CSV table of N, CA and C in Angstrom, one decimal:
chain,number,residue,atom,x,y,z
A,1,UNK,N,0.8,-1.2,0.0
A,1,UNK,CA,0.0,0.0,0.0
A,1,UNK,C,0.9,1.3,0.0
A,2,UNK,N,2.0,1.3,0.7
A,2,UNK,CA,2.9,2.1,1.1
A,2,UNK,C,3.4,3.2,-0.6
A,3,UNK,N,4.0,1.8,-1.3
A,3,UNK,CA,4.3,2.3,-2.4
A,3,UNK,C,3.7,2.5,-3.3
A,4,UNK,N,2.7,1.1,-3.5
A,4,UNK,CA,1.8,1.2,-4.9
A,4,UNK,C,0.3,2.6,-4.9
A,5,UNK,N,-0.3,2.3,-3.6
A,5,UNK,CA,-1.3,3.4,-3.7
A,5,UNK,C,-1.1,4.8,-3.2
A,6,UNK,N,0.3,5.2,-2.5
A,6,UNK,CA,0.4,6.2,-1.9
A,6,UNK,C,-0.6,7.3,-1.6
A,7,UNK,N,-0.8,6.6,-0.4
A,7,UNK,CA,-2.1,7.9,-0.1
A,7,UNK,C,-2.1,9.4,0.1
A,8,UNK,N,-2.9,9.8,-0.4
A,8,UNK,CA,-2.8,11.3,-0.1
A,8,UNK,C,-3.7,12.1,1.0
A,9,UNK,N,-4.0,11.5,1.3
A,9,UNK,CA,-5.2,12.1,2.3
A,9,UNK,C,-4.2,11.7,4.0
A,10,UNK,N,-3.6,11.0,3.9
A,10,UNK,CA,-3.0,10.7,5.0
A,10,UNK,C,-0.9,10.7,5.2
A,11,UNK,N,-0.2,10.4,5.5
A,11,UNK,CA,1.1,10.9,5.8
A,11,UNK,C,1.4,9.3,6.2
A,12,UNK,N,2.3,8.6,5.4
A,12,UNK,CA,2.7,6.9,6.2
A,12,UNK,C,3.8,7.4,6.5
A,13,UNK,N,4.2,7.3,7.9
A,13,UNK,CA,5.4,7.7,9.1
A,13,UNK,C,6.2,6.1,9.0
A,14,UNK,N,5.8,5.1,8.9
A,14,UNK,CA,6.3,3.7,9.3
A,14,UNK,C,5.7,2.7,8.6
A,15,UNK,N,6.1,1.4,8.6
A,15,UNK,CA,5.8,0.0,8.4
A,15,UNK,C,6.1,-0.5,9.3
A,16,UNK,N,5.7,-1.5,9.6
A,16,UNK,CA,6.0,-2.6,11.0
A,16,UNK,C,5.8,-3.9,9.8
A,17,UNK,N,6.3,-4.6,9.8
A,17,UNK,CA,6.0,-6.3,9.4
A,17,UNK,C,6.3,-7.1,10.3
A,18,UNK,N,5.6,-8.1,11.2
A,18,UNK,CA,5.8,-9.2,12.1
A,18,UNK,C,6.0,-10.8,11.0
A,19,UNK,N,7.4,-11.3,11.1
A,19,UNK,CA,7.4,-12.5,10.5
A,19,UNK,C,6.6,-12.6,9.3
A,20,UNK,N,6.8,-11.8,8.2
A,20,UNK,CA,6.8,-12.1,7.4
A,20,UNK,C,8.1,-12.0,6.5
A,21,UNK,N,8.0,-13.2,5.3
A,21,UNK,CA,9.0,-13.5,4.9
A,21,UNK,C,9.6,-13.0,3.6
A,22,UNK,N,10.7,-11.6,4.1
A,22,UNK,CA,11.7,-11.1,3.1
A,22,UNK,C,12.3,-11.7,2.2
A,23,UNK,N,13.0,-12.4,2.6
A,23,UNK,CA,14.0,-13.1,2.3
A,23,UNK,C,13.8,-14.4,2.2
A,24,UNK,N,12.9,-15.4,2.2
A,24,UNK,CA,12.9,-16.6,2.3
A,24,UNK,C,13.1,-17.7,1.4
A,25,UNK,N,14.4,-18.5,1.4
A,25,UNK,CA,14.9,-19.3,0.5
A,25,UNK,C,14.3,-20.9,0.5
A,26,UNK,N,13.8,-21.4,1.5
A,26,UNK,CA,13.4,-22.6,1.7
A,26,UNK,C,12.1,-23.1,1.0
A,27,UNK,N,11.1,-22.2,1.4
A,27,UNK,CA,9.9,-22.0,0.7
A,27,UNK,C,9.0,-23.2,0.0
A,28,UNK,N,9.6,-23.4,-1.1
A,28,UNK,CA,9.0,-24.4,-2.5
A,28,UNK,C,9.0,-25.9,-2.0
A,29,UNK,N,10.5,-26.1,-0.9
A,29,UNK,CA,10.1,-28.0,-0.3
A,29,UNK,C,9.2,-27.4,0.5
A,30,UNK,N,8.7,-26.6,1.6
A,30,UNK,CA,7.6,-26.5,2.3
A,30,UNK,C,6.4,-26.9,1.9
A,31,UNK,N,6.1,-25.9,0.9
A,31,UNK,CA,4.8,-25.9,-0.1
A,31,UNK,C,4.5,-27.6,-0.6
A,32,UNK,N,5.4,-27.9,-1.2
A,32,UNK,CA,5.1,-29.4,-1.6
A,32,UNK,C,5.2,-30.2,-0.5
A,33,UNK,N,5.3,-30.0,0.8
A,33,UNK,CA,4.9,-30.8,2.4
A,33,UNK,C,3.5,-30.2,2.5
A,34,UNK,N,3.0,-28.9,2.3
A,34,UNK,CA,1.9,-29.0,2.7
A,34,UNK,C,0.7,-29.0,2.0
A,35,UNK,N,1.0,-29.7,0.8
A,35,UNK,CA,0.5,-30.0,-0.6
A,35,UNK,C,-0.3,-31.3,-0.2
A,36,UNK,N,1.3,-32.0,0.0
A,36,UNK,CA,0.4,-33.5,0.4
A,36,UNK,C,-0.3,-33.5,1.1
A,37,UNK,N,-0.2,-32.5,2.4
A,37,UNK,CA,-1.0,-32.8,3.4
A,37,UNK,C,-2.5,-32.4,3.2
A,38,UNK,N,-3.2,-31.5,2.1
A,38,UNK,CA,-4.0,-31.7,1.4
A,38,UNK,C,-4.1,-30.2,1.9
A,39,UNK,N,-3.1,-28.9,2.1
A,39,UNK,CA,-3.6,-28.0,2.3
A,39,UNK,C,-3.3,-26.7,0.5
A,40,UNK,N,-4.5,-26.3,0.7
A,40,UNK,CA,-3.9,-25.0,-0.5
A,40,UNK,C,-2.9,-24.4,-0.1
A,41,UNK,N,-1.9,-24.0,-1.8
A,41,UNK,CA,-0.6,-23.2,-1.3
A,41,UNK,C,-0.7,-22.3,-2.3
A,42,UNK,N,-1.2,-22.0,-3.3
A,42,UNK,CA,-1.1,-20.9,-4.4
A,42,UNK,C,-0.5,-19.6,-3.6
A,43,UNK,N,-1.5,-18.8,-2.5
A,43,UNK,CA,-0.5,-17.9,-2.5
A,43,UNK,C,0.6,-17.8,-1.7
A,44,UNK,N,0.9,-19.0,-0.7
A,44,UNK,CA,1.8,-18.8,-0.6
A,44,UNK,C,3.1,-18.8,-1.7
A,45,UNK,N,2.8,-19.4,-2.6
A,45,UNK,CA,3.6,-19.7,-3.8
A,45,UNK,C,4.8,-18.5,-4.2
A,46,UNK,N,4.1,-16.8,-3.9
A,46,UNK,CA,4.8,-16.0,-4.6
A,46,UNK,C,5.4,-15.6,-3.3
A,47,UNK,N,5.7,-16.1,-2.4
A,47,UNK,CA,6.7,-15.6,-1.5
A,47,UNK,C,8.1,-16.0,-1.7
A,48,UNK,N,8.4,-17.1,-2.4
A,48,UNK,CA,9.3,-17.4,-2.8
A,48,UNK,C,10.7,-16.3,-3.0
A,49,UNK,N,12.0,-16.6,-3.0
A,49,UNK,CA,13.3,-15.9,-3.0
A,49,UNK,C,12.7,-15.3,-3.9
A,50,UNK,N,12.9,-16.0,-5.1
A,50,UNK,CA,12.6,-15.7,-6.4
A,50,UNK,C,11.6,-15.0,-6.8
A,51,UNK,N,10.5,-14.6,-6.4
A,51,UNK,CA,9.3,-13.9,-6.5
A,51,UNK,C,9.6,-12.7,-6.1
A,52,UNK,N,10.1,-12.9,-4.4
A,52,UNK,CA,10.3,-11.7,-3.8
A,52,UNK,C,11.5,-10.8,-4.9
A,53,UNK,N,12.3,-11.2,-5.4
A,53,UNK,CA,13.7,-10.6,-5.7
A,53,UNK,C,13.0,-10.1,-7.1
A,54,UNK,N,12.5,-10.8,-8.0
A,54,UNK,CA,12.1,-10.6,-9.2
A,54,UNK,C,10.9,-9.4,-9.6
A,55,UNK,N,9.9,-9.9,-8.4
A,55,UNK,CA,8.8,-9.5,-8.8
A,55,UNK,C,8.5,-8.4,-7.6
A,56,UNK,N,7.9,-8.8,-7.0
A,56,UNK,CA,7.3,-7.8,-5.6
A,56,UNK,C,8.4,-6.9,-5.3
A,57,UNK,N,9.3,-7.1,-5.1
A,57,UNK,CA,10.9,-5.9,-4.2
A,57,UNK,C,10.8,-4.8,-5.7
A,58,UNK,N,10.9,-5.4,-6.5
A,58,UNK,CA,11.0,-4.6,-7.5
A,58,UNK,C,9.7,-3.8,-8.0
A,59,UNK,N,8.5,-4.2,-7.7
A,59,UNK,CA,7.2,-3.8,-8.6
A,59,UNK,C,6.8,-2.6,-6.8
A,60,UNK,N,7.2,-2.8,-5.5
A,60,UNK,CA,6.9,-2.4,-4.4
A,60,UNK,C,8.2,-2.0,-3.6
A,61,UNK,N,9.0,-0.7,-4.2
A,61,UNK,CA,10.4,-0.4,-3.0
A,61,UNK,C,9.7,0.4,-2.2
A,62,UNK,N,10.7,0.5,-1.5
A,62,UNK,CA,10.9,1.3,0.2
A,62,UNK,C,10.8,2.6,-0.7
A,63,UNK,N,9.5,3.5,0.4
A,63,UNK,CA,9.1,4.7,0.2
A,63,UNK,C,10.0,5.8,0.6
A,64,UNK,N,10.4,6.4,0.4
A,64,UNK,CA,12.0,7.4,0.6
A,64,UNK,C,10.3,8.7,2.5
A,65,UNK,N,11.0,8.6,3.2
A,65,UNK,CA,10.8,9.1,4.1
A,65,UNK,C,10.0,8.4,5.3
A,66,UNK,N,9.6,7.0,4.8
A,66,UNK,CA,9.1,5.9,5.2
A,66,UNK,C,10.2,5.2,6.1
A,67,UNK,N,10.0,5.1,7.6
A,67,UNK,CA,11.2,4.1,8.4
A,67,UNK,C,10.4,2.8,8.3
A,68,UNK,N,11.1,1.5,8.4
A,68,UNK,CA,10.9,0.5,8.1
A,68,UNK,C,11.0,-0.5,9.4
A,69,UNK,N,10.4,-1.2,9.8
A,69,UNK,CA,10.7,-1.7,11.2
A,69,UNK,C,10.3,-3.6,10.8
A,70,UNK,N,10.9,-4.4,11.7
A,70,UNK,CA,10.5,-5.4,11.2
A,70,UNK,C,11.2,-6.6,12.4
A,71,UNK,N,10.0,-7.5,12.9
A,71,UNK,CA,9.8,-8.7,13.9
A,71,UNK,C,10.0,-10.0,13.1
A,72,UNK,N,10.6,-11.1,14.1
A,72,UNK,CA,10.5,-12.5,13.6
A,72,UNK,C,9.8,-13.0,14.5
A,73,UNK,N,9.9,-14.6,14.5
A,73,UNK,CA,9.4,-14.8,15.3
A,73,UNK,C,10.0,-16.6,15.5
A,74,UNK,N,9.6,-16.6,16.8
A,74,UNK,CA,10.6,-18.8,16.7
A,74,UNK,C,9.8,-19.1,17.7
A,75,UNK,N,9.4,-20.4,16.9
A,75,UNK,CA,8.3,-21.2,18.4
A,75,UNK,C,9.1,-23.0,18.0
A,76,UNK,N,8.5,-23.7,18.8
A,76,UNK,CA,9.3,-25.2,19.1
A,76,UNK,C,7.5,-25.6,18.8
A,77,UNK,N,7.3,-25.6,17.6
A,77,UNK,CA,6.5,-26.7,17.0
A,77,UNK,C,5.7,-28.2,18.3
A,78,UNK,N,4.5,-28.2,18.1
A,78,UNK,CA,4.2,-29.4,18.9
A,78,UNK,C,4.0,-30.5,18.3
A,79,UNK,N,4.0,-31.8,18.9
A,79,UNK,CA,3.7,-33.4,18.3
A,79,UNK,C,2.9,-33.1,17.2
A,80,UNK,N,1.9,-32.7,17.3
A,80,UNK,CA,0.7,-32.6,16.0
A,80,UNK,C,0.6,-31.2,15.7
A,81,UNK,N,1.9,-30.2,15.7
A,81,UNK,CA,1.6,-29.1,15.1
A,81,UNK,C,1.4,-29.1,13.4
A,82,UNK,N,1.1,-28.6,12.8
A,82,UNK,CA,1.3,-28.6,11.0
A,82,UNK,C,2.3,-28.4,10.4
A,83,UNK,N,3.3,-27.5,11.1
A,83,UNK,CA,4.5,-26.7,10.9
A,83,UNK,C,5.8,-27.7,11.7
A,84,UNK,N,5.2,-28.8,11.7
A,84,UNK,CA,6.0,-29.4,12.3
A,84,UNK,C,6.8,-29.7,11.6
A,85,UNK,N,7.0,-30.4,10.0
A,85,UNK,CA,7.8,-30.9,9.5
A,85,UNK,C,8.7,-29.4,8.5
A,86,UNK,N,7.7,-28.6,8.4
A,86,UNK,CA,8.1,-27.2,7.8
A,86,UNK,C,9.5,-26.6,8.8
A,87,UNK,N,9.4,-26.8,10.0
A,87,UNK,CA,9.9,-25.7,11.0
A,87,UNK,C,11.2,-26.7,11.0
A,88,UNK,N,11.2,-28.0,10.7
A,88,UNK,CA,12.6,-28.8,10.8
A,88,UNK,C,13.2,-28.7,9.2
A,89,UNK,N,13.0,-28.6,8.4
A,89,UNK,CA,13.0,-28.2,7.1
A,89,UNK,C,14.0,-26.7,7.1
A,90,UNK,N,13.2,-25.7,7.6
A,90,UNK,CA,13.3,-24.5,7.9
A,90,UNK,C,14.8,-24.0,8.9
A,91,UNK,N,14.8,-24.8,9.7
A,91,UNK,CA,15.9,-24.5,10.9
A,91,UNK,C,17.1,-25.4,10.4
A,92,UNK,N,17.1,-26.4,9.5
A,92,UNK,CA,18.3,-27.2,9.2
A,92,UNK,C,18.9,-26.0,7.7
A,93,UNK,N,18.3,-25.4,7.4
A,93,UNK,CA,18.5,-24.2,6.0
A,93,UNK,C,18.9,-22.9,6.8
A,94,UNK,N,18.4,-22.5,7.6
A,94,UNK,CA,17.9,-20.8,7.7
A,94,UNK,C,18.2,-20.7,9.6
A,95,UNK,N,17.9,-21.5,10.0
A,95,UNK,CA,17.8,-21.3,11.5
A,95,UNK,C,16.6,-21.2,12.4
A,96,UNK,N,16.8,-20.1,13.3
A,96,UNK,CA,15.2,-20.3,13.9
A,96,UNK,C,13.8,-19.8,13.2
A,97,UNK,N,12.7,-20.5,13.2
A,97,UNK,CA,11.5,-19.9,12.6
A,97,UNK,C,11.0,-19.9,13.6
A,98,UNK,N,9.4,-19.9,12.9
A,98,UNK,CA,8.0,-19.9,13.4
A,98,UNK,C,7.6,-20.8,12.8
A,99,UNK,N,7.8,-21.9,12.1
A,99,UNK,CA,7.3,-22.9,11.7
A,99,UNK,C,7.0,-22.3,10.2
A,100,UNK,N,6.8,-21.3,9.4
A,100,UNK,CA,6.9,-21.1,8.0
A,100,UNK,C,7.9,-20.0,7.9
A,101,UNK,N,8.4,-19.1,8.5
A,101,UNK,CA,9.5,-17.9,8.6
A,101,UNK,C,10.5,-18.2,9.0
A,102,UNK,N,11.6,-17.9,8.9
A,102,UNK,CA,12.8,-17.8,9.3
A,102,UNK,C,13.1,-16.6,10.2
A,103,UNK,N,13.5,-16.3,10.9
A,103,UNK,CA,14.0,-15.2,11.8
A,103,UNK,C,15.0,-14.5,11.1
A,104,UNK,N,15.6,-14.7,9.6
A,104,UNK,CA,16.8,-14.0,9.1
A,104,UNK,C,16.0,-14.0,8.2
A,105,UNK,N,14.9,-14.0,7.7
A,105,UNK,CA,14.1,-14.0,6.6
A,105,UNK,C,12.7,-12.6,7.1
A,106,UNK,N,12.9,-12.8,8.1
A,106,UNK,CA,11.3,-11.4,8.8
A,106,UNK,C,12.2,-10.6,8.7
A,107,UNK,N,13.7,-10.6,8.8
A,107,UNK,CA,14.3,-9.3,8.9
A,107,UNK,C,14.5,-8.1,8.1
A,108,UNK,N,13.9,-7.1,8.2
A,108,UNK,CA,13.6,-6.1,7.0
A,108,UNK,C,13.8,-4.4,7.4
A,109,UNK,N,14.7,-3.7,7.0
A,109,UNK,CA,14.6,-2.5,7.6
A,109,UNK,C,15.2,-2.4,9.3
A,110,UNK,N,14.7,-1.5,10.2
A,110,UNK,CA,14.9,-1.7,11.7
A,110,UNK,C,14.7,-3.2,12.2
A,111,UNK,N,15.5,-3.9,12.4
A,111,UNK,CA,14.9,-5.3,13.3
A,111,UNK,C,14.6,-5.2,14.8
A,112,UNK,N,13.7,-5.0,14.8
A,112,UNK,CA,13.0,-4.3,16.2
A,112,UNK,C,13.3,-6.1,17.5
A,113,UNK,N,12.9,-7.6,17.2
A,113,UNK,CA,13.3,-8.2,18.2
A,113,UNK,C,12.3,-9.7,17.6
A,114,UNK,N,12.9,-10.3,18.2
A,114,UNK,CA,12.5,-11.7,18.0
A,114,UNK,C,11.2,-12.1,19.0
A,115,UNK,N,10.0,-12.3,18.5
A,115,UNK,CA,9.0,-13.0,19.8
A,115,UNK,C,9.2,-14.8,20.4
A,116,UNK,N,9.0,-14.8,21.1
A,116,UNK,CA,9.2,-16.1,21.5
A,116,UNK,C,8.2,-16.8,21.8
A,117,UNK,N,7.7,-18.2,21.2
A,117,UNK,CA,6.8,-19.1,21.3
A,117,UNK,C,5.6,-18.9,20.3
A,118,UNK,N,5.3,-17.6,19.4
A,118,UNK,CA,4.1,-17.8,19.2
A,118,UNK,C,4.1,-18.4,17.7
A,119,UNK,N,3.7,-19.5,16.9
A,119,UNK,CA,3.7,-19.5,15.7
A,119,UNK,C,3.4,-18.9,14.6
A,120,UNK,N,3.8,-18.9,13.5
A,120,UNK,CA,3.1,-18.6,12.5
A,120,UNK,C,1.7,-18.6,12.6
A,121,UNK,N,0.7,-20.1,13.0
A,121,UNK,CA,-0.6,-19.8,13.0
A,121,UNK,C,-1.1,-18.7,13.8
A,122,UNK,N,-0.5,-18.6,14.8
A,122,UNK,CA,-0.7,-17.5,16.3
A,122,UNK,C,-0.5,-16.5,15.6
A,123,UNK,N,0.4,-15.9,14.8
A,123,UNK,CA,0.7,-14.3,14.6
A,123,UNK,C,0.3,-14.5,13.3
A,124,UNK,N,-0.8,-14.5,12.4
A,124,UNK,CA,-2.2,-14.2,11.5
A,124,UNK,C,-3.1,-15.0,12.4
A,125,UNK,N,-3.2,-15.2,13.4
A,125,UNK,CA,-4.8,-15.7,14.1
A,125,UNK,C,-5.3,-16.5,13.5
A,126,UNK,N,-5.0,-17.7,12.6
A,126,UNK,CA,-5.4,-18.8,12.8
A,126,UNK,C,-5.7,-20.1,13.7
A,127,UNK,N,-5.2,-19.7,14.9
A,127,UNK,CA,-5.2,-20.6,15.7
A,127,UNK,C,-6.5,-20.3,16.3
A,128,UNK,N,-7.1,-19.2,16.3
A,128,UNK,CA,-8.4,-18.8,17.5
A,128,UNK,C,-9.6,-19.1,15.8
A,129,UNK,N,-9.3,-19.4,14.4
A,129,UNK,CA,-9.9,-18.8,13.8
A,129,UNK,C,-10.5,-21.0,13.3
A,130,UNK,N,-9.4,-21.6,13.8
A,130,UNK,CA,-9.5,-22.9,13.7
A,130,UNK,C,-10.4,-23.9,14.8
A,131,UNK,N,-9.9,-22.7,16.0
A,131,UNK,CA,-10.4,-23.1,17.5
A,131,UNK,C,-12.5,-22.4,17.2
A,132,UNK,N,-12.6,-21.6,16.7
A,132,UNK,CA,-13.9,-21.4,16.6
A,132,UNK,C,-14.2,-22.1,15.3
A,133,UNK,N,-14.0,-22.7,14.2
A,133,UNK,CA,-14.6,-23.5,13.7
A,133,UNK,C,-14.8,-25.0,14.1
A,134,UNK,N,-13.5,-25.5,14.7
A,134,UNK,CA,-14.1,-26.7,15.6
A,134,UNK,C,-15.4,-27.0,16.7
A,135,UNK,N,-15.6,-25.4,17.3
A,135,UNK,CA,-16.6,-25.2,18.4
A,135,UNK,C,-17.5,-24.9,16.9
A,136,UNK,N,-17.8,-24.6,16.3
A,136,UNK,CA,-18.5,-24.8,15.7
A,136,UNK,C,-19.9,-25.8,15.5
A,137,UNK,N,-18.3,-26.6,14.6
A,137,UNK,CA,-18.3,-28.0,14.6
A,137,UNK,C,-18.8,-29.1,15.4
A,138,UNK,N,-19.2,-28.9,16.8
A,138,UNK,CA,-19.4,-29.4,17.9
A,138,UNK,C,-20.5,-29.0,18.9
A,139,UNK,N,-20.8,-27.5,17.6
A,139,UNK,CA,-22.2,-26.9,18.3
A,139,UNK,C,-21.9,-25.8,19.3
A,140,UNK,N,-21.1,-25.5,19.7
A,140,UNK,CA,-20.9,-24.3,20.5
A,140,UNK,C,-20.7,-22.9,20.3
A,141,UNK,N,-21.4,-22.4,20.2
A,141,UNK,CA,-20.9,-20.9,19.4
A,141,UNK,C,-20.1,-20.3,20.5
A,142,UNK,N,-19.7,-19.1,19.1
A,142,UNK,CA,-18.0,-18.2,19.3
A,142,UNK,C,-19.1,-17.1,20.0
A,143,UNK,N,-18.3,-17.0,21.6
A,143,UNK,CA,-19.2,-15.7,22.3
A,143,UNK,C,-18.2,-14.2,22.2
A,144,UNK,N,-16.9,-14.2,21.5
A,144,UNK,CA,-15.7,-13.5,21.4
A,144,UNK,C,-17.1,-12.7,20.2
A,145,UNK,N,-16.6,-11.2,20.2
A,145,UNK,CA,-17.4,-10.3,19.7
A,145,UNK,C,-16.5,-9.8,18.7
């Protein structure tokens, strides 16, 4: 938004990005782990090195008076996390993730600090978004407003 629609009605002072992935080289064996496991991957598709470097950095630069700030994040995956086999994939290549990011891959601009524990699903809210469709599922409605 920063670059491509530059707003006029308002003044963008900053960007913050939480774990998301700049830099990310591992990517493509991920996608075909979570392929089998019968999940969609299209967009994650264009995060790729190659996307990022080719397409997006180039079609979207850094806004000249815009400061840039930027979080990772590393969590230790559980027995039946999803990111389980992603995050060992991920840390034998790149080092600590969040089970799809790398911590040297969220780094973008200011590297403001590493969170600890919360996943990838945790930091986009899929985990509360998976946890209300199972209550769902089971008949209980979401009383969260």
């Amino acid at each position: 938004m920063v670059s491509q629609l530059r707003p006029t009605s308002f003044k963008v002072l900053s960007l913050t990005t939480i774990s998301s992935p700049h830099h990310e080289k591992r990517l493509p064996k991920v996608y075909r782990i979570l392929e089998r496991m019968g999940l969609e991957t299209a967009a994650f598709e264009q995060l790729t090195t190659e996307y990022m470097q080719n397409q997006f950095n180039p079609a979207t630069p850094d806004v000249d008076g815009v400061r840039y700030f930027s979080y990772g994040a590393l969590a230790s995956p559980s027995l039946f996390s999803p990111f389980r086999a992603s995050h060992r994939i991920i840390k034998r290549a790149e080092g600590d993730n969040d089970g799809l990011v790398s911590v040297r891959s969220a780094s973008h601009g200011v590297y403001k600090g590493t969170l600890l524990g919360p996943s990838h699903l945790d930091i986009i809210n899929w985990t509360n978004r998976l946890k209300w469709i199972f209550r769902r599922l089971i008949g209980q409605e979401n009383k969260c407003g």
